[in-house]
Each structure stands twice: as C-alpha cells, then as structure tokens.
C-alpha cells in the first residue's frame, strides 16, 4: 500500500488520523508519518490491510468474543499485529488457527494429568479411580470448547 493510498482510503471512510490510529493501536503521529511516505512495518501494514478488509470478523463491529475459540483467535491476531490487546480485525484465518491449536490440546500431557491429580478434590475416592477418567474429562472439555458457538 502506498502512502497516498492510505490517506485516500482514510478520507473516503471519513476517518481522522486519530480514529485510524485508535483502530490500529498506534499513535496519530505514526499515522501521519505513514501518510507522508515513511516505511510501514509489516505488522502495521497487516493491521491496515485488515482494517479496510470488509470480511465479517469479530471485534467492536462484529461482536465481543465469547467462546474460547474466539478468544484464542483474538490472541493469535494480537500477536500477528504486535498488539495483544487489539482484537478488532479477527478473520476466519485466525479462527482456523485457534481451532487447530485447541484440537492439539485434546490429548492431555503428563503435566496436565499431574496438575489434575494435585488439584482435583477426590472426595474419598482413590486417585486411581479419578485418574482413570481424567483424560476423557479433559477431552470432553476441549470438545465442548470446539463445539461452542458465539
């Protein structure tokens, strides 16, 4: 994207430099520098591209993320643009990445089973009784998160 294109798009959308800066999670001064032709960092270029993309998404215009998959997608997007608090432009790509990451969690590790062993109250049962279903309980929780609809 060329600097003059950014300014033209911003003006066509009737946004001030301050509004654009807020949407991108950067300063107004940086928007001004970008419009004057300074080099745009890849993460900022990605944020600009996503901002002007009309694909349905999560975020202020598309709703607050409520499911675990949506929250994970927001975290993934935040890492891509270098602003972990920015979640206004999540697309299907981040949703797919979040689902893949969550599916990878389906098989509990020994550390997870140990944490369950150390923290789950067993109320008179021996741990072996509880542990025999621990992996299934964990998988059921992950399956429920994958099936959630926002």
CSV table of C-alpha atoms in Angstrom, one decimal:
chain,number,residue,atom,x,y,z
A,1,UNK,CA,0.0,0.0,0.0
A,2,UNK,CA,1.4,3.4,-1.0
A,3,UNK,CA,1.2,6.3,1.5
A,4,UNK,CA,-1.2,8.3,-0.7
A,5,UNK,CA,-3.5,5.3,-0.9
A,6,UNK,CA,-3.7,5.1,2.9
A,7,UNK,CA,-4.6,8.8,3.1
A,8,UNK,CA,-7.2,8.4,0.3
A,9,UNK,CA,-8.8,5.4,1.9
A,10,UNK,CA,-8.8,7.0,5.4
A,11,UNK,CA,-10.5,10.1,3.9
A,12,UNK,CA,-13.0,8.0,1.9
A,13,UNK,CA,-14.0,6.3,5.1
A,14,UNK,CA,-14.3,9.7,6.8
A,15,UNK,CA,-11.8,8.8,9.5
A,16,UNK,CA,-9.5,11.2,11.2
A,17,UNK,CA,-5.9,10.3,11.7
A,18,UNK,CA,-6.7,9.9,15.4
A,19,UNK,CA,-9.6,7.5,14.6
A,20,UNK,CA,-7.3,5.5,12.3
A,21,UNK,CA,-4.6,5.4,14.9
A,22,UNK,CA,-7.0,4.2,17.6
A,23,UNK,CA,-8.3,1.4,15.2
A,24,UNK,CA,-4.7,0.3,14.5
A,25,UNK,CA,-3.4,0.6,18.1
A,26,UNK,CA,-0.7,3.2,17.1
A,27,UNK,CA,-0.2,6.9,17.6
A,28,UNK,CA,-1.7,9.7,15.5
A,29,UNK,CA,1.9,10.8,14.8
A,30,UNK,CA,2.7,7.4,13.3
A,31,UNK,CA,-0.3,7.6,11.0
A,32,UNK,CA,0.9,11.0,9.9
A,33,UNK,CA,4.4,9.6,9.2
A,34,UNK,CA,2.9,6.7,7.2
A,35,UNK,CA,0.8,9.1,5.1
A,36,UNK,CA,3.9,11.1,4.3
A,37,UNK,CA,5.7,8.1,2.9
A,38,UNK,CA,7.7,6.7,5.8
A,39,UNK,CA,8.3,2.9,5.8
A,40,UNK,CA,5.4,0.9,7.2
A,41,UNK,CA,6.3,-2.0,9.4
A,42,UNK,CA,4.9,-5.4,8.3
A,43,UNK,CA,2.7,-5.7,11.3
A,44,UNK,CA,1.3,-2.2,10.8
A,45,UNK,CA,0.7,-3.0,7.1
A,46,UNK,CA,-1.2,-6.1,8.1
A,47,UNK,CA,-3.3,-4.1,10.6
A,48,UNK,CA,-4.1,-1.5,7.9
A,49,UNK,CA,-5.0,-4.3,5.4
A,50,UNK,CA,-7.3,-5.9,7.9
A,51,UNK,CA,-8.9,-2.6,8.9
A,52,UNK,CA,-10.0,-1.9,5.4
A,53,UNK,CA,-11.0,-5.5,4.6
A,54,UNK,CA,-14.7,-6.0,4.6
A,55,UNK,CA,-14.7,-9.6,5.6
A,56,UNK,CA,-17.0,-10.3,8.5
A,57,UNK,CA,-15.0,-10.5,11.7
A,58,UNK,CA,-15.0,-10.4,15.5
A,59,UNK,CA,-14.5,-7.2,17.3
A,60,UNK,CA,-16.3,-4.0,18.0
A,61,UNK,CA,-18.2,-4.1,14.8
A,62,UNK,CA,-18.7,-7.9,14.8
A,63,UNK,CA,-19.3,-8.7,18.4
A,64,UNK,CA,-17.4,-9.4,21.5
A,65,UNK,CA,-15.5,-12.7,21.5
A,66,UNK,CA,-17.4,-15.0,23.8
A,67,UNK,CA,-16.2,-18.6,23.0
A,68,UNK,CA,-12.8,-20.0,23.8
A,69,UNK,CA,-12.1,-20.3,20.1
A,70,UNK,CA,-12.9,-16.7,19.5
A,71,UNK,CA,-10.8,-15.5,22.5
A,72,UNK,CA,-7.9,-17.7,21.2
A,73,UNK,CA,-8.3,-16.2,17.7
A,74,UNK,CA,-8.1,-12.7,19.1
A,75,UNK,CA,-4.9,-13.6,20.9
A,76,UNK,CA,-3.4,-15.0,17.7
A,77,UNK,CA,-4.4,-11.9,15.8
A,78,UNK,CA,-2.9,-9.7,18.5
A,79,UNK,CA,0.4,-11.5,18.2
A,80,UNK,CA,0.4,-11.0,14.4
A,81,UNK,CA,0.0,-7.3,14.7
A,82,UNK,CA,2.1,-6.8,17.7
A,83,UNK,CA,-0.6,-5.6,20.0
A,84,UNK,CA,-2.0,-8.3,22.2
A,85,UNK,CA,-4.9,-6.1,23.3
A,86,UNK,CA,-6.2,-5.4,19.8
A,87,UNK,CA,-8.9,-7.7,18.7
A,88,UNK,CA,-10.9,-5.8,16.2
A,89,UNK,CA,-9.9,-7.5,12.9
A,90,UNK,CA,-10.0,-11.2,13.6
A,91,UNK,CA,-10.8,-13.2,10.4
A,92,UNK,CA,-11.5,-16.8,9.5
A,93,UNK,CA,-7.8,-17.5,9.3
A,94,UNK,CA,-7.3,-16.8,13.0
A,95,UNK,CA,-10.4,-18.8,13.8
A,96,UNK,CA,-8.9,-21.8,11.9
A,97,UNK,CA,-5.6,-21.4,13.7
A,98,UNK,CA,-7.3,-21.2,17.1
A,99,UNK,CA,-9.3,-24.4,16.3
A,100,UNK,CA,-6.1,-26.2,15.3
A,101,UNK,CA,-4.4,-25.1,18.5
A,102,UNK,CA,-7.3,-26.1,20.6
A,103,UNK,CA,-7.6,-29.5,18.9
A,104,UNK,CA,-3.9,-30.1,19.6
A,105,UNK,CA,-4.7,-29.6,23.3
A,106,UNK,CA,-7.1,-32.5,23.2
A,107,UNK,CA,-4.6,-35.1,24.4
A,108,UNK,CA,-3.6,-34.2,27.9
A,109,UNK,CA,0.1,-34.3,28.7
A,110,UNK,CA,1.6,-35.8,31.8
A,111,UNK,CA,1.9,-32.3,33.3
A,112,UNK,CA,-1.8,-31.7,32.8
A,113,UNK,CA,-2.7,-35.0,34.4
A,114,UNK,CA,-0.3,-34.2,37.3
A,115,UNK,CA,-2.0,-30.8,37.8
A,116,UNK,CA,-5.3,-32.5,37.9
A,117,UNK,CA,-4.0,-35.1,40.4
A,118,UNK,CA,-2.7,-32.3,42.6
A,119,UNK,CA,-5.7,-30.0,42.5
A,120,UNK,CA,-8.9,-32.0,41.8
A,121,UNK,CA,-10.6,-32.9,45.1
A,122,UNK,CA,-11.2,-36.7,45.2
A,123,UNK,CA,-13.8,-36.7,48.0
A,124,UNK,CA,-13.0,-40.1,49.5
A,125,UNK,CA,-12.0,-41.8,46.3
A,126,UNK,CA,-8.6,-43.1,45.5
A,127,UNK,CA,-6.7,-41.1,42.8
A,128,UNK,CA,-6.6,-44.1,40.5
A,129,UNK,CA,-10.4,-44.0,40.4
A,130,UNK,CA,-10.4,-40.3,39.4
A,131,UNK,CA,-7.4,-40.7,37.1
A,132,UNK,CA,-8.9,-43.4,35.1
A,133,UNK,CA,-11.3,-40.9,33.6
A,134,UNK,CA,-9.1,-37.8,33.7
A,135,UNK,CA,-8.1,-37.9,30.0
A,136,UNK,CA,-11.7,-38.4,29.0
A,137,UNK,CA,-12.9,-35.5,31.1
A,138,UNK,CA,-10.2,-33.3,29.6
A,139,UNK,CA,-11.1,-34.3,26.1
A,140,UNK,CA,-14.8,-33.7,26.8
A,141,UNK,CA,-13.9,-30.1,27.9
A,142,UNK,CA,-11.9,-29.5,24.8
A,143,UNK,CA,-14.7,-31.0,22.6
A,144,UNK,CA,-17.2,-28.7,24.3
A,145,UNK,CA,-15.0,-25.6,23.6
A,146,UNK,CA,-14.6,-26.7,19.9
A,147,UNK,CA,-18.4,-27.1,19.6
A,148,UNK,CA,-19.3,-23.7,21.2
A,149,UNK,CA,-21.0,-21.2,19.0
A,150,UNK,CA,-20.7,-17.5,19.7
